Short mmCIF file of C-alpha atoms in Angstrom, two decimals:
data_model
loop_
_atom_site.label_atom_id
_atom_site.label_comp_id
_atom_site.label_asym_id
_atom_site.label_seq_id
_atom_site.Cartn_x
_atom_site.Cartn_y
_atom_site.Cartn_z
CA MET U 6 -143.68 -54.68 7.42
CA THR U 7 -140.97 -57.85 7.15
CA GLU U 8 -142.04 -61.09 8.75
CA THR U 9 -139.29 -60.47 11.52
CA ALA U 10 -140.82 -56.80 12.86
CA ARG U 11 -144.14 -58.31 12.56
CA VAL U 12 -142.57 -61.49 14.72
CA ASP U 13 -140.79 -59.10 17.25
CA SER U 14 -143.90 -56.71 17.47
CA ALA U 15 -146.56 -59.79 17.75
CA PRO U 16 -148.28 -59.80 21.44
CA GLY U 17 -146.54 -61.88 24.28
CA THR U 18 -146.67 -62.36 28.13
CA VAL U 19 -146.60 -59.65 30.44
CA LEU U 20 -146.13 -59.64 34.30
CA VAL U 21 -148.12 -56.94 35.99
CA ILE U 22 -146.85 -55.92 39.61
CA ASP U 23 -149.45 -53.34 41.04
CA ASP U 24 -151.04 -53.59 44.67
CA ASP U 25 -153.69 -51.45 43.29
CA GLU U 26 -156.52 -53.93 42.15
CA THR U 27 -157.93 -51.35 39.87
CA ASN U 28 -154.98 -50.03 38.74
CA ARG U 29 -154.00 -53.73 37.90
CA TYR U 30 -157.60 -54.58 36.56
CA ILE U 31 -157.40 -51.66 34.03
CA LEU U 32 -153.27 -52.50 32.62
CA THR U 33 -154.85 -56.04 32.60
CA SER U 34 -157.86 -55.49 30.48
CA TRP U 35 -155.79 -53.14 27.99
CA LEU U 36 -153.17 -56.04 27.44
CA THR U 37 -155.99 -58.85 27.26
CA ARG U 38 -157.75 -56.81 24.72
CA ALA U 39 -154.06 -55.93 22.37
CA GLY U 40 -153.62 -60.22 22.45
CA HIS U 41 -151.22 -59.86 25.31
CA THR U 42 -151.38 -62.82 28.27
CA VAL U 43 -151.10 -60.97 31.11
CA VAL U 44 -149.56 -62.91 35.12
CA GLY U 45 -150.48 -60.67 37.94
CA ALA U 46 -148.88 -60.10 41.01
CA ALA U 47 -150.02 -57.46 43.84
CA ASP U 48 -146.46 -56.80 45.38
CA GLY U 49 -142.71 -57.26 44.87
CA THR U 50 -142.74 -60.65 46.94
CA GLU U 51 -145.05 -62.20 44.74
CA GLY U 52 -143.90 -60.81 41.17
CA LEU U 53 -140.24 -62.22 42.16
CA ALA U 54 -141.66 -65.43 43.20
CA LEU U 55 -143.66 -66.10 39.98
CA LEU U 56 -140.18 -65.14 37.61
CA ALA U 57 -138.46 -67.87 40.10
CA SER U 58 -141.23 -70.35 39.72
CA ALA U 59 -139.47 -73.23 37.49
CA GLY U 60 -143.02 -74.47 36.33
CA CYS U 61 -144.15 -71.64 34.58
CA PRO U 62 -142.81 -69.56 31.56
CA LEU U 63 -140.63 -66.48 31.70
CA PRO U 64 -142.82 -63.39 30.59
CA GLU U 65 -141.57 -61.30 27.92
CA ALA U 66 -141.82 -57.80 29.53
CA ALA U 67 -142.88 -56.74 33.43
CA VAL U 68 -145.13 -53.53 34.11
CA ILE U 69 -143.97 -52.39 37.69
CA ASP U 70 -145.82 -50.02 39.94
CA VAL U 71 -143.24 -48.05 41.78
CA GLN U 72 -144.73 -47.70 45.31
CA LEU U 73 -145.25 -51.27 46.68
CA PRO U 74 -146.14 -52.45 50.02
CA ASP U 75 -143.03 -54.39 50.48
CA MET U 76 -140.22 -52.66 48.51
CA THR U 77 -140.23 -50.14 45.87
CA GLY U 78 -140.57 -51.24 42.19
CA PHE U 79 -137.08 -49.59 41.84
CA GLU U 80 -135.58 -52.56 44.16
CA VAL U 81 -137.79 -55.18 42.15
CA CYS U 82 -136.07 -54.07 38.95
CA GLU U 83 -132.89 -54.23 40.28
CA ARG U 84 -133.34 -57.87 41.37
CA ILE U 85 -134.69 -58.57 37.91
CA LYS U 86 -131.78 -57.44 35.85
CA ALA U 87 -129.42 -58.66 38.52
CA ASP U 88 -130.54 -62.61 37.52
CA ALA U 89 -129.16 -64.12 34.52
CA ARG U 90 -132.25 -65.60 33.81
CA THR U 91 -134.38 -62.61 33.86
CA ALA U 92 -131.92 -59.80 32.94
CA TYR U 93 -133.09 -59.80 29.09
CA LEU U 94 -136.77 -58.74 30.35
CA PRO U 95 -137.89 -55.37 29.74
CA VAL U 96 -139.14 -53.24 32.66
CA ILE U 97 -141.74 -50.42 32.54
CA HIS U 98 -142.33 -48.59 35.63
CA VAL U 99 -145.94 -46.94 36.06
CA SER U 100 -146.64 -44.23 38.99
CA ALA U 101 -149.41 -41.88 39.96
CA VAL U 102 -147.07 -40.70 42.70
CA ALA U 103 -143.30 -40.50 41.63
CA VAL U 104 -144.11 -38.62 38.63
CA ASN U 105 -141.01 -35.71 38.84
CA ALA U 106 -137.77 -35.95 36.81
CA GLU U 107 -135.67 -37.05 39.81
CA ASP U 108 -138.18 -40.25 39.93
CA HIS U 109 -137.58 -41.17 36.49
CA THR U 110 -133.91 -40.43 36.42
CA GLU U 111 -133.72 -42.76 39.14
CA GLY U 112 -136.13 -45.41 37.91
CA LEU U 113 -134.19 -45.42 34.43
CA SER U 114 -130.74 -45.47 36.09
CA ARG U 115 -131.90 -48.49 38.29
CA GLY U 116 -132.31 -50.49 35.33
CA ALA U 117 -135.94 -49.69 33.98
CA ASP U 118 -136.40 -49.42 29.95
CA ALA U 119 -139.16 -47.07 30.16
CA TYR U 120 -141.27 -44.98 32.68
CA LEU U 121 -144.90 -44.11 32.38
CA ASP U 122 -146.86 -41.58 34.74
CA GLN U 123 -150.26 -42.34 35.88
CA PRO U 124 -153.00 -41.51 34.51
CA ILE U 125 -151.62 -43.34 31.56
CA ASP U 126 -152.95 -43.23 27.58
CA PRO U 127 -153.95 -46.60 26.99
CA ASP U 128 -152.68 -46.31 23.31
CA GLU U 129 -149.05 -44.92 24.40
CA PHE U 130 -149.24 -47.56 26.99
CA LEU U 131 -149.63 -50.21 24.72
CA ALA U 132 -147.40 -48.81 22.40
CA THR U 133 -144.70 -48.60 25.32
CA VAL U 134 -145.12 -52.36 25.63
CA THR U 135 -144.70 -53.07 22.25
CA ALA U 136 -141.41 -51.11 21.64
CA ALA U 137 -140.05 -52.94 25.01
CA LEU U 138 -140.94 -56.45 23.22
CA ARG U 139 -139.47 -55.37 19.85
CA TYR U 140 -136.41 -54.07 21.49
CA ALA U 141 -135.88 -56.96 23.93
CA ARG U 142 -136.63 -59.85 21.27
CA ALA U 143 -134.47 -58.03 19.02
CA ARG U 144 -131.73 -58.50 21.38
CA ARG U 145 -132.30 -61.35 22.21
CA ARG U 146 -132.11 -62.78 18.80
CA ALA U 147 -129.08 -60.76 18.16
CA GLU U 148 -127.39 -62.59 21.22
CA GLN U 149 -128.89 -66.13 19.78
CA LEU U 150 -127.49 -65.02 16.52
CA THR U 151 -124.03 -64.44 18.26
CA LEU U 152 -123.81 -67.64 20.29
CA ARG U 153 -124.99 -69.55 16.70
CA LEU U 154 -122.17 -67.61 14.81
CA ALA U 155 -120.05 -69.14 17.57
CA ALA U 156 -121.18 -72.82 17.21
CA LEU U 157 -120.83 -72.43 13.78
CA ASN U 158 -117.45 -71.06 13.84
CA ARG U 159 -116.69 -74.17 15.91
CA ALA U 160 -118.80 -76.88 13.97
CA THR U 161 -117.15 -75.82 10.57
CA LEU U 162 -113.69 -76.06 12.29
CA ASP U 163 -114.33 -79.70 13.35
CA VAL U 164 -115.41 -80.87 9.95
CA TYR U 165 -112.44 -79.38 8.33
CA ARG U 166 -110.50 -80.74 10.66
CA ALA U 167 -111.59 -83.93 10.93
CA VAL U 168 -109.23 -87.12 10.05
CA GLY U 169 -111.24 -89.94 8.35
CA PHE U 170 -114.55 -90.43 7.18
CA HIS U 171 -116.14 -91.46 10.92
CA SER U 172 -114.85 -88.44 12.76
CA PHE U 173 -116.15 -86.03 9.99
CA SER U 174 -119.32 -88.12 10.27
CA ALA U 175 -119.59 -87.26 13.79
CA ALA U 176 -118.78 -83.67 13.14
CA ALA U 177 -121.03 -82.64 10.64
CA THR U 178 -124.01 -84.44 12.47
CA GLY U 179 -122.89 -83.09 16.25
CA GLY U 180 -122.32 -79.94 14.47
CA ALA U 181 -125.50 -79.32 13.01
CA ALA U 182 -127.60 -80.33 16.28
CA THR U 183 -125.46 -77.91 18.48
CA LEU U 184 -126.03 -75.51 15.87
CA MET U 185 -129.63 -75.74 16.07
CA SER U 186 -130.22 -76.84 19.70
CA ALA U 187 -132.08 -79.68 18.37
CA PRO U 188 -132.25 -83.60 16.80
CA ALA U 189 -130.20 -83.84 13.62
CA THR U 190 -130.25 -86.15 10.57
CA ALA U 191 -127.33 -86.20 7.97
CA VAL U 192 -126.81 -88.88 4.81
CA PHE U 193 -123.63 -88.70 3.15
CA LEU U 194 -121.60 -90.92 0.82
CA SER U 195 -118.46 -92.07 2.08
CA PRO U 196 -115.47 -92.25 0.38
CA GLN U 197 -115.69 -95.76 0.10
CA GLY U 198 -118.81 -95.20 -1.64
CA GLN U 199 -121.08 -96.45 0.92
CA PRO U 200 -124.24 -94.55 1.69
CA VAL U 201 -124.33 -93.70 5.62
CA HIS U 202 -127.12 -92.23 7.94
CA SER U 203 -126.05 -90.46 10.78
CA HIS U 204 -128.27 -88.97 13.42
CA ALA U 205 -127.42 -86.58 16.75
CA ALA U 206 -130.27 -86.78 19.28
CA GLY U 207 -129.65 -83.12 20.61
CA PRO U 208 -126.46 -80.88 20.95
CA ASP U 209 -124.96 -82.78 23.71
CA ALA U 210 -125.69 -86.92 22.23
CA ALA U 211 -122.77 -88.80 20.74
CA PRO U 212 -124.00 -88.98 16.86
CA LEU U 213 -124.91 -92.66 15.43
CA SER U 214 -124.38 -93.73 12.37
CA GLY U 215 -125.43 -96.92 10.06
CA PRO U 216 -125.88 -97.89 6.27
CA ALA U 217 -128.55 -96.14 4.65
CA GLY U 218 -130.16 -96.78 1.13
CA ALA U 219 -128.58 -97.18 -2.35
CA GLU U 220 -131.10 -94.53 -3.50
CA LEU U 221 -131.79 -92.15 -0.49
CA LEU U 222 -128.80 -89.48 -1.52
CA ASP U 223 -130.78 -89.14 -5.07
CA ARG U 224 -134.06 -89.22 -3.69
CA LEU U 225 -133.16 -86.33 -1.44
CA ALA U 226 -131.27 -84.38 -3.88
CA SER U 227 -134.05 -84.32 -6.20
CA TYR U 228 -136.42 -82.91 -3.91
CA THR U 229 -133.94 -79.85 -3.48
CA LEU U 230 -130.77 -79.22 -5.97
CA GLY U 231 -131.82 -81.81 -8.59
CA SER U 232 -128.06 -82.36 -10.18
CA ASP U 233 -127.11 -78.80 -9.70
CA THR U 234 -124.20 -77.59 -7.57
CA GLY U 235 -124.69 -75.43 -4.09
CA ALA U 236 -126.46 -75.32 -1.57
CA GLU U 237 -130.68 -75.82 -1.20
CA VAL U 238 -133.00 -75.25 1.82
CA ARG U 239 -136.48 -77.07 1.61
CA VAL U 240 -139.26 -77.88 3.89
CA MET U 241 -140.07 -81.51 3.70
CA PRO U 242 -143.60 -82.69 5.04
CA HIS U 243 -143.42 -85.33 7.71
CA SER U 244 -144.89 -87.65 5.57
CA GLN U 245 -142.35 -87.81 2.96
CA TRP U 246 -139.50 -87.90 5.10
CA LYS U 247 -140.82 -90.81 7.16
CA ALA U 248 -141.48 -92.44 3.77
CA LEU U 249 -137.58 -91.87 2.80
CA LEU U 250 -136.31 -92.31 6.10
CA PRO U 251 -139.20 -94.58 8.19
CA LEU U 252 -136.67 -95.20 11.07
CA ASP U 253 -135.35 -91.76 11.52
CA PRO U 254 -136.15 -90.46 14.91
CA ILE U 255 -136.99 -86.72 13.67
CA GLU U 256 -140.65 -86.33 13.83
CA GLY U 257 -142.78 -83.57 12.18
CA ASN U 258 -141.73 -81.63 9.18
CA VAL U 259 -138.23 -81.00 8.89
CA VAL U 260 -135.75 -78.43 7.18
CA LEU U 261 -133.87 -79.95 4.81
CA VAL U 262 -130.06 -78.46 3.47
CA VAL U 263 -128.78 -80.17 0.63
CA ALA U 264 -125.45 -79.19 -0.91
CA ARG U 265 -123.12 -80.41 -3.71
CA THR U 266 -119.83 -78.77 -4.48
CA LYS U 267 -118.95 -80.24 -7.86
CA ARG U 268 -121.22 -81.83 -10.56
CA ASN U 269 -121.70 -85.86 -10.40
CA ARG U 270 -120.52 -85.77 -6.97
CA PRO U 271 -122.89 -87.14 -4.10
CA PRO U 272 -124.42 -84.64 -2.10
CA VAL U 273 -124.29 -83.73 1.70
CA CYS U 274 -128.08 -83.63 3.21
CA VAL U 275 -128.73 -82.60 6.65
CA ALA U 276 -132.14 -82.39 8.20
CA VAL U 277 -133.50 -80.45 11.52
CA PRO U 278 -136.77 -80.25 12.91
CA ALA U 279 -138.62 -77.41 10.93
CA GLY U 280 -139.71 -75.95 14.45
CA ALA U 281 -135.66 -75.30 15.27
CA ALA U 282 -134.90 -73.83 12.34
CA GLY U 283 -138.37 -71.56 11.50
CA GLY U 284 -136.54 -68.21 10.75
CA THR U 285 -134.32 -66.71 7.83
CA ASP U 286 -131.31 -66.39 10.27
CA GLU U 287 -131.34 -70.27 11.43
CA ARG U 288 -131.68 -71.42 8.10
CA GLU U 289 -128.75 -69.66 6.58
CA LEU U 290 -126.69 -70.65 9.39
CA LEU U 291 -127.63 -74.47 8.68
CA GLN U 292 -127.19 -73.86 4.90
CA GLN U 293 -123.65 -72.39 5.58
CA LEU U 294 -122.49 -75.31 7.59
CA VAL U 295 -123.65 -77.73 5.53
CA ASN U 296 -121.75 -76.16 2.45
CA ALA U 297 -118.78 -76.62 4.55
CA CYS U 298 -119.71 -80.34 5.34
CA ALA U 299 -119.67 -80.59 1.41
CA LEU U 300 -116.52 -78.88 1.13
CA ALA U 301 -114.79 -80.85 3.75
CA LEU U 302 -116.05 -84.25 2.57
CA GLU U 303 -115.11 -83.36 -1.23
CA ALA U 304 -111.36 -82.75 0.53
CA LEU U 305 -111.11 -85.79 2.29
CA ARG U 306 -112.86 -88.14 -0.40
CA THR U 307 -110.05 -86.34 -3.30
CA PHE U 308 -107.30 -87.33 -0.36
CA ASN U 309 -108.49 -90.43 0.08
CA GLU U 310 -108.64 -90.97 -4.16
CA GLU U 311 -105.06 -89.58 -4.39
CA HIS U 312 -103.56 -91.44 -1.37
CA ALA U 313 -105.11 -94.62 -2.73
CA LEU U 314 -103.50 -94.20 -5.99
CA ALA U 315 -100.12 -92.95 -4.43
CA LEU U 316 -100.17 -96.12 -2.58
CA ALA U 317 -100.76 -98.22 -5.56
CA LEU U 318 -97.81 -96.30 -7.07
CA GLN U 319 -95.60 -96.57 -4.43
CA ARG U 320 -96.68 -100.65 -4.22
CA THR U 321 -95.65 -101.08 -7.81
CA PHE U 322 -91.87 -99.85 -6.96
CA LEU U 323 -91.31 -102.58 -4.52
CA PRO U 324 -90.25 -106.33 -5.52
CA ASP U 325 -93.50 -108.03 -6.03
CA ARG U 326 -91.43 -111.54 -4.49
CA LEU U 327 -88.62 -112.43 -2.92
CA PRO U 328 -85.64 -114.56 -4.33
CA SER U 329 -85.04 -118.17 -3.16
CA VAL U 330 -81.54 -118.73 -2.41
CA PRO U 331 -80.83 -122.40 -1.37
CA GLY U 332 -79.36 -122.25 2.26
CA VAL U 333 -80.98 -118.86 2.68
CA SER U 334 -84.90 -118.05 4.50
CA LEU U 335 -85.93 -114.59 3.90
CA ALA U 336 -88.99 -112.78 5.39
CA VAL U 337 -90.60 -108.84 4.76
CA ARG U 338 -93.20 -106.97 5.96
CA TYR U 339 -93.89 -103.66 4.67
CA LEU U 340 -96.74 -101.53 5.97
CA PRO U 341 -97.43 -98.04 4.60
CA ALA U 342 -98.50 -95.38 6.95
CA SER U 343 -101.84 -94.88 8.12
CA ASP U 344 -104.77 -93.81 5.76
CA HIS U 345 -104.75 -90.39 7.05
CA ALA U 346 -100.74 -89.32 6.45
CA GLU U 347 -98.79 -89.02 3.57
CA ILE U 348 -96.87 -92.00 1.83
CA GLY U 349 -93.42 -92.19 2.48
CA GLY U 350 -90.51 -93.32 0.89
CA ASP U 351 -89.22 -96.49 2.95
CA PHE U 352 -88.11 -99.04 0.18
CA TYR U 353 -86.23 -102.79 0.28
CA GLU U 354 -84.70 -105.00 -2.34
CA ALA U 355 -83.44 -109.00 -2.42
CA LEU U 356 -81.36 -109.34 -5.34
CA GLU U 357 -79.16 -112.22 -6.41
CA THR U 358 -76.19 -110.62 -7.81
CA PRO U 359 -72.56 -112.25 -9.37
CA ASP U 360 -70.96 -112.14 -6.09
CA GLY U 361 -74.04 -112.73 -3.74
CA LEU U 362 -77.28 -112.45 -2.43
CA LEU U 363 -77.85 -108.39 -1.65
CA LEU U 364 -80.42 -106.97 0.65
CA ALA U 365 -80.97 -103.13 0.82
CA ILE U 366 -83.19 -101.26 2.85
CA GLY U 367 -83.79 -97.48 2.46
CA ASP U 368 -86.10 -94.46 3.23
CA VAL U 369 -86.04 -91.23 1.13
CA ALA U 370 -86.58 -87.84 2.85
CA GLY U 371 -89.82 -86.49 3.46
CA HIS U 372 -93.32 -87.65 3.00
CA SER U 373 -95.01 -87.00 -0.38
CA LEU U 374 -95.70 -88.54 -3.76
CA VAL U 375 -91.98 -87.33 -4.72
CA ALA U 376 -90.50 -89.25 -1.95
CA ALA U 377 -92.38 -92.34 -3.33
CA THR U 378 -91.35 -91.42 -6.72
CA VAL U 379 -87.70 -90.81 -6.02
CA MET U 380 -87.73 -94.12 -3.59
CA GLY U 381 -88.71 -95.76 -7.07
CA GLU U 382 -85.82 -94.68 -8.97
CA ILE U 383 -83.42 -95.26 -6.24
CA ARG U 384 -84.29 -98.88 -6.11
CA HIS U 385 -84.16 -99.35 -9.87
CA ALA U 386 -80.87 -97.80 -10.14
CA LEU U 387 -79.53 -99.89 -7.38
CA ARG U 388 -80.28 -103.28 -9.08
CA ALA U 389 -78.86 -102.23 -12.10
CA TYR U 390 -75.54 -101.23 -10.42
CA ALA U 391 -75.72 -104.38 -8.02
CA LEU U 392 -76.25 -106.86 -11.28
CA GLU U 393 -73.67 -104.99 -13.15
CA GLY U 394 -71.16 -106.47 -10.11
CA HIS U 395 -70.07 -103.16 -8.12
CA PRO U 396 -69.34 -103.85 -4.78
CA PRO U 397 -71.69 -102.37 -1.73
CA HIS U 398 -70.09 -98.94 -1.33
CA HIS U 399 -69.84 -98.30 -5.16
CA VAL U 400 -73.21 -99.26 -5.38
CA LEU U 401 -73.67 -96.39 -2.97
CA GLU U 402 -71.22 -93.97 -4.71
CA ARG U 403 -72.85 -94.29 -7.94
CA LEU U 404 -76.59 -93.85 -6.49
CA ASP U 405 -75.43 -90.63 -4.29
CA ALA U 406 -74.03 -89.36 -7.82
CA LEU U 407 -77.22 -90.03 -9.42
CA LEU U 408 -79.17 -88.40 -6.57
CA ALA U 409 -77.38 -85.11 -6.40
CA HIS U 410 -77.58 -84.95 -10.17
CA THR U 411 -81.34 -85.77 -10.89
CA ARG U 412 -82.42 -84.58 -7.49
CA PRO U 413 -80.22 -81.99 -5.77
CA GLY U 414 -81.24 -81.18 -2.30
CA LEU U 415 -83.01 -84.55 -1.64
CA THR U 416 -81.14 -86.76 0.52
CA VAL U 417 -82.00 -91.02 1.05
CA THR U 418 -80.79 -93.50 3.68
CA LEU U 419 -79.65 -96.72 2.41
CA CYS U 420 -78.04 -99.63 4.13
CA LEU U 421 -76.74 -102.82 1.91
CA VAL U 422 -75.82 -106.27 3.24
CA LEU U 423 -74.15 -108.77 0.64
CA VAL U 424 -74.10 -112.57 1.70
CA ASP U 425 -71.15 -114.45 0.13
CA PRO U 426 -72.37 -116.99 -2.08
CA ASP U 427 -71.07 -119.73 0.56
CA GLY U 428 -72.98 -117.93 3.00
CA SER U 429 -70.03 -117.78 5.13
CA ARG U 430 -69.88 -114.03 5.37
CA ILE U 431 -71.81 -110.78 5.31
CA HIS U 432 -70.69 -107.16 4.07
CA VAL U 433 -72.27 -103.91 5.24
CA ALA U 434 -72.17 -100.67 3.65
CA ASN U 435 -74.45 -98.38 5.19
CA ALA U 436 -75.64 -94.71 4.30
CA GLY U 437 -76.75 -92.90 7.19
CA HIS U 438 -79.35 -95.65 7.55
CA ILE U 439 -80.47 -97.35 10.87
CA PRO U 440 -78.27 -100.15 11.33
CA PRO U 441 -78.76 -103.70 11.02
CA LEU U 442 -79.20 -106.12 13.96
CA LEU U 443 -76.95 -109.37 13.48
CA LEU U 444 -78.47 -111.79 15.69
CA ALA U 445 -75.81 -114.87 15.84
CA PRO U 446 -76.17 -117.97 18.29
CA ASP U 447 -74.35 -116.46 21.08
CA GLY U 448 -75.81 -112.90 20.93
CA ALA U 449 -77.30 -109.93 19.08
CA ALA U 450 -75.68 -106.56 18.63
CA TYR U 451 -76.27 -103.94 15.98
CA LEU U 452 -73.37 -103.63 13.01
CA HIS U 453 -72.80 -99.71 13.91
CA GLU U 454 -70.23 -98.60 10.67
CA HIS U 455 -71.96 -95.63 9.05
CA GLY U 456 -70.89 -93.73 6.11
CA PRO U 457 -72.81 -90.42 5.15
CA LEU U 458 -76.20 -89.99 3.45
CA LEU U 459 -76.98 -90.14 0.02
CA GLY U 460 -77.20 -86.83 -1.93
CA LEU U 461 -74.26 -85.36 0.19
CA ARG U 462 -71.58 -86.15 -2.80
CA LEU U 463 -69.27 -87.16 0.24
CA PRO U 464 -67.09 -90.41 -0.48
CA HIS U 465 -68.54 -93.80 1.08
CA PRO U 466 -66.23 -96.23 3.08
CA PRO U 467 -65.77 -99.75 1.52
CA ALA U 468 -68.08 -102.34 3.08
CA ARG U 469 -67.50 -104.04 6.40
CA VAL U 470 -66.81 -107.50 6.69
CA HIS U 471 -68.75 -109.77 9.35
CA PRO U 472 -68.02 -113.68 9.45
CA VAL U 473 -71.39 -115.53 10.19
CA THR U 474 -72.13 -118.97 10.91
CA PRO U 475 -75.38 -121.18 10.24
CA GLY U 476 -78.61 -120.04 12.14
CA THR U 477 -77.26 -116.39 12.22
CA ARG U 478 -80.22 -113.97 11.54
CA VAL U 479 -79.89 -110.64 10.10
CA LEU U 480 -83.05 -107.69 10.49
CA LEU U 481 -82.92 -104.77 8.41
CA ILE U 482 -85.53 -102.17 9.41
CA THR U 483 -86.53 -98.35 8.81
CA ASP U 484 -87.55 -96.06 11.25
CA GLY U 485 -91.16 -96.14 11.17
CA LEU U 486 -90.81 -99.14 13.19
CA VAL U 487 -88.94 -98.12 16.09
CA GLU U 488 -88.93 -94.33 16.23
CA VAL U 489 -91.41 -92.93 18.73
CA ARG U 490 -91.17 -89.30 19.33
CA THR U 491 -91.23 -89.25 23.04
CA GLN U 492 -88.29 -91.68 23.16
CA ASN U 493 -84.44 -91.43 22.22
CA LEU U 494 -84.10 -93.58 19.30
CA ASP U 495 -81.23 -95.14 21.68
CA ASP U 496 -84.14 -96.89 23.98
CA SER U 497 -86.01 -97.70 21.24
CA LEU U 498 -83.29 -99.70 19.21
CA ALA U 499 -82.43 -101.31 23.05
CA ALA U 500 -85.95 -102.49 23.24
CA PHE U 501 -85.93 -103.46 19.51
CA ARG U 502 -83.11 -105.74 20.25
CA SER U 503 -84.33 -107.14 23.65
CA ALA U 504 -87.68 -108.13 21.76
CA THR U 505 -85.69 -110.22 19.09
CA LEU U 506 -83.61 -111.92 21.35
CA GLU U 507 -86.41 -112.99 23.52
CA GLY U 508 -88.69 -113.64 20.28
CA PRO U 509 -89.38 -116.59 18.07
CA ARG U 510 -86.89 -118.67 16.30
CA GLU U 511 -88.65 -118.88 12.96
CA LEU U 512 -88.19 -115.77 10.84
CA GLU U 513 -91.80 -115.61 9.93
CA VAL U 514 -93.20 -115.82 13.13
CA LEU U 515 -90.45 -113.49 14.56
CA CYS U 516 -91.37 -110.57 12.20
CA ASP U 517 -95.00 -111.23 12.98
CA ALA U 518 -94.30 -110.27 16.69
CA LEU U 519 -91.68 -107.66 16.07
CA LEU U 520 -94.66 -106.27 13.82
CA GLY U 521 -97.08 -106.63 16.44
CA SER U 522 -94.97 -104.81 19.56
CA PHE U 523 -93.20 -102.25 17.56
CA GLY U 524 -95.62 -101.22 14.20
CA GLU U 525 -99.13 -100.52 16.09
CA ASP U 526 -100.46 -96.88 15.75
CA LYS U 527 -97.19 -95.62 13.70
CA GLU U 528 -97.43 -92.28 11.44
CA ASP U 529 -94.67 -93.40 9.01
CA ASP U 530 -94.25 -96.50 6.51
CA ILE U 531 -92.85 -99.51 8.05
CA ALA U 532 -90.01 -102.23 6.31
CA LEU U 533 -88.76 -105.16 7.90
CA LEU U 534 -86.60 -107.13 5.92
CA ALA U 535 -84.88 -110.27 7.85
CA LEU U 536 -82.37 -113.16 6.61
CA GLN U 537 -81.66 -116.57 8.73
CA LEU U 538 -78.68 -118.70 7.35
CA GLU U 539 -79.43 -122.35 7.17
CA GLU U 540 -77.21 -125.32 7.00
CA ARG U 541 -76.08 -125.89 3.40
#
């Protein structure tokens, strides 16, 4: 007999409802000698009251006489089955009077699980009770397993869609607590290399996290997996658990699951009280969850590593400093997309050329390592064409031809602003980018002249020339600073223009203020390049 079969056939608590004291005594004696615990009642009202009592544990089966003084056994059975708390309770009818086929049919039709006629053979009676217990326990276990499979599915989805380590840690620890309906403790190594100890006091409790000892993960792994990959389940005695985690709230022995997806990678460790995962089904479910957590954390760790590498590469494509030009002040702000978003292709440039100071700001379509790479290609080509002395619209035409040839199908927006050497004029050539904002001493306006995006192989109009005076400021931005999904872009640009008019005069302070007002919680790269013409 398997362990599950032995558990299902083990003695339990049985409610006996019979108004005949002798019959109740005999049934109670048989059940008690077989190891069962018996709760007795003399009529239906008393029996139902026992089942409704909050202070008493519910029995696992009920033996009910059909002929009771206050109601029939059939009525008692119907009430038991109609109550969600007791609907699972198997009911065995016994009767010395209602013994014909019609009585059996009515009793079974109204919810009974078995029907025995008196006089009853003791062995048959006990076997019927054991069979009823075995069936009820198997059914409840199956129902519980179904609920836990649903909980496993939800917890697995939560850890896979977690954005960032903090939300992953909460999803993993909370998911284990919900799955096991018990406290849960987890130990991870964050993508930043910090050991973390997380604990949830129960299914409905918010997980709490804190730092863990540097060697804790290795010691937990050595107790289970060692250096292997996969997932292992072990029971750890209370003394060993407390020696490793003296402040952990779980008391008693624990079931510890450790999973690792790749060699030489840190494992994921989850523990619950041993009583919460005493069966094979519970341990397998917990093992599946921990294995999913290890896979999700590995994916998160890999993404962070690749994202950090991509950001480092992206940084190398941007200028390491701005030129120092007499009579001109420059300021720049650049914020890459959030840690959870793919890198983009926003870029800027400030370059002294034979014809004056050239400012450029652009955006490669898409968010990927390819976008960042194309951004680097365009920026370097831009520098080469500008240093050859080509006017702004000719630079755009050459970049357009280069992009169409090397990256067909990809588009780039780019705005160029060339400042005359004497600071009296600016030349604006714009290839589909957000217009620059001109802040003159007497007001502010966007310079809306536009040409087509780069990559479309269309002609680009000559640059528009705008006279400027000392004190004039020019702001070039990418759409990450002003674009809001729920707001019209024209409204966002109007709000940005108002903020610049009301903001500080000093260029660096203005950039900080604009970034604080418009750059919070954005999912796109942000670039802001600002110029101010001084007295010469």
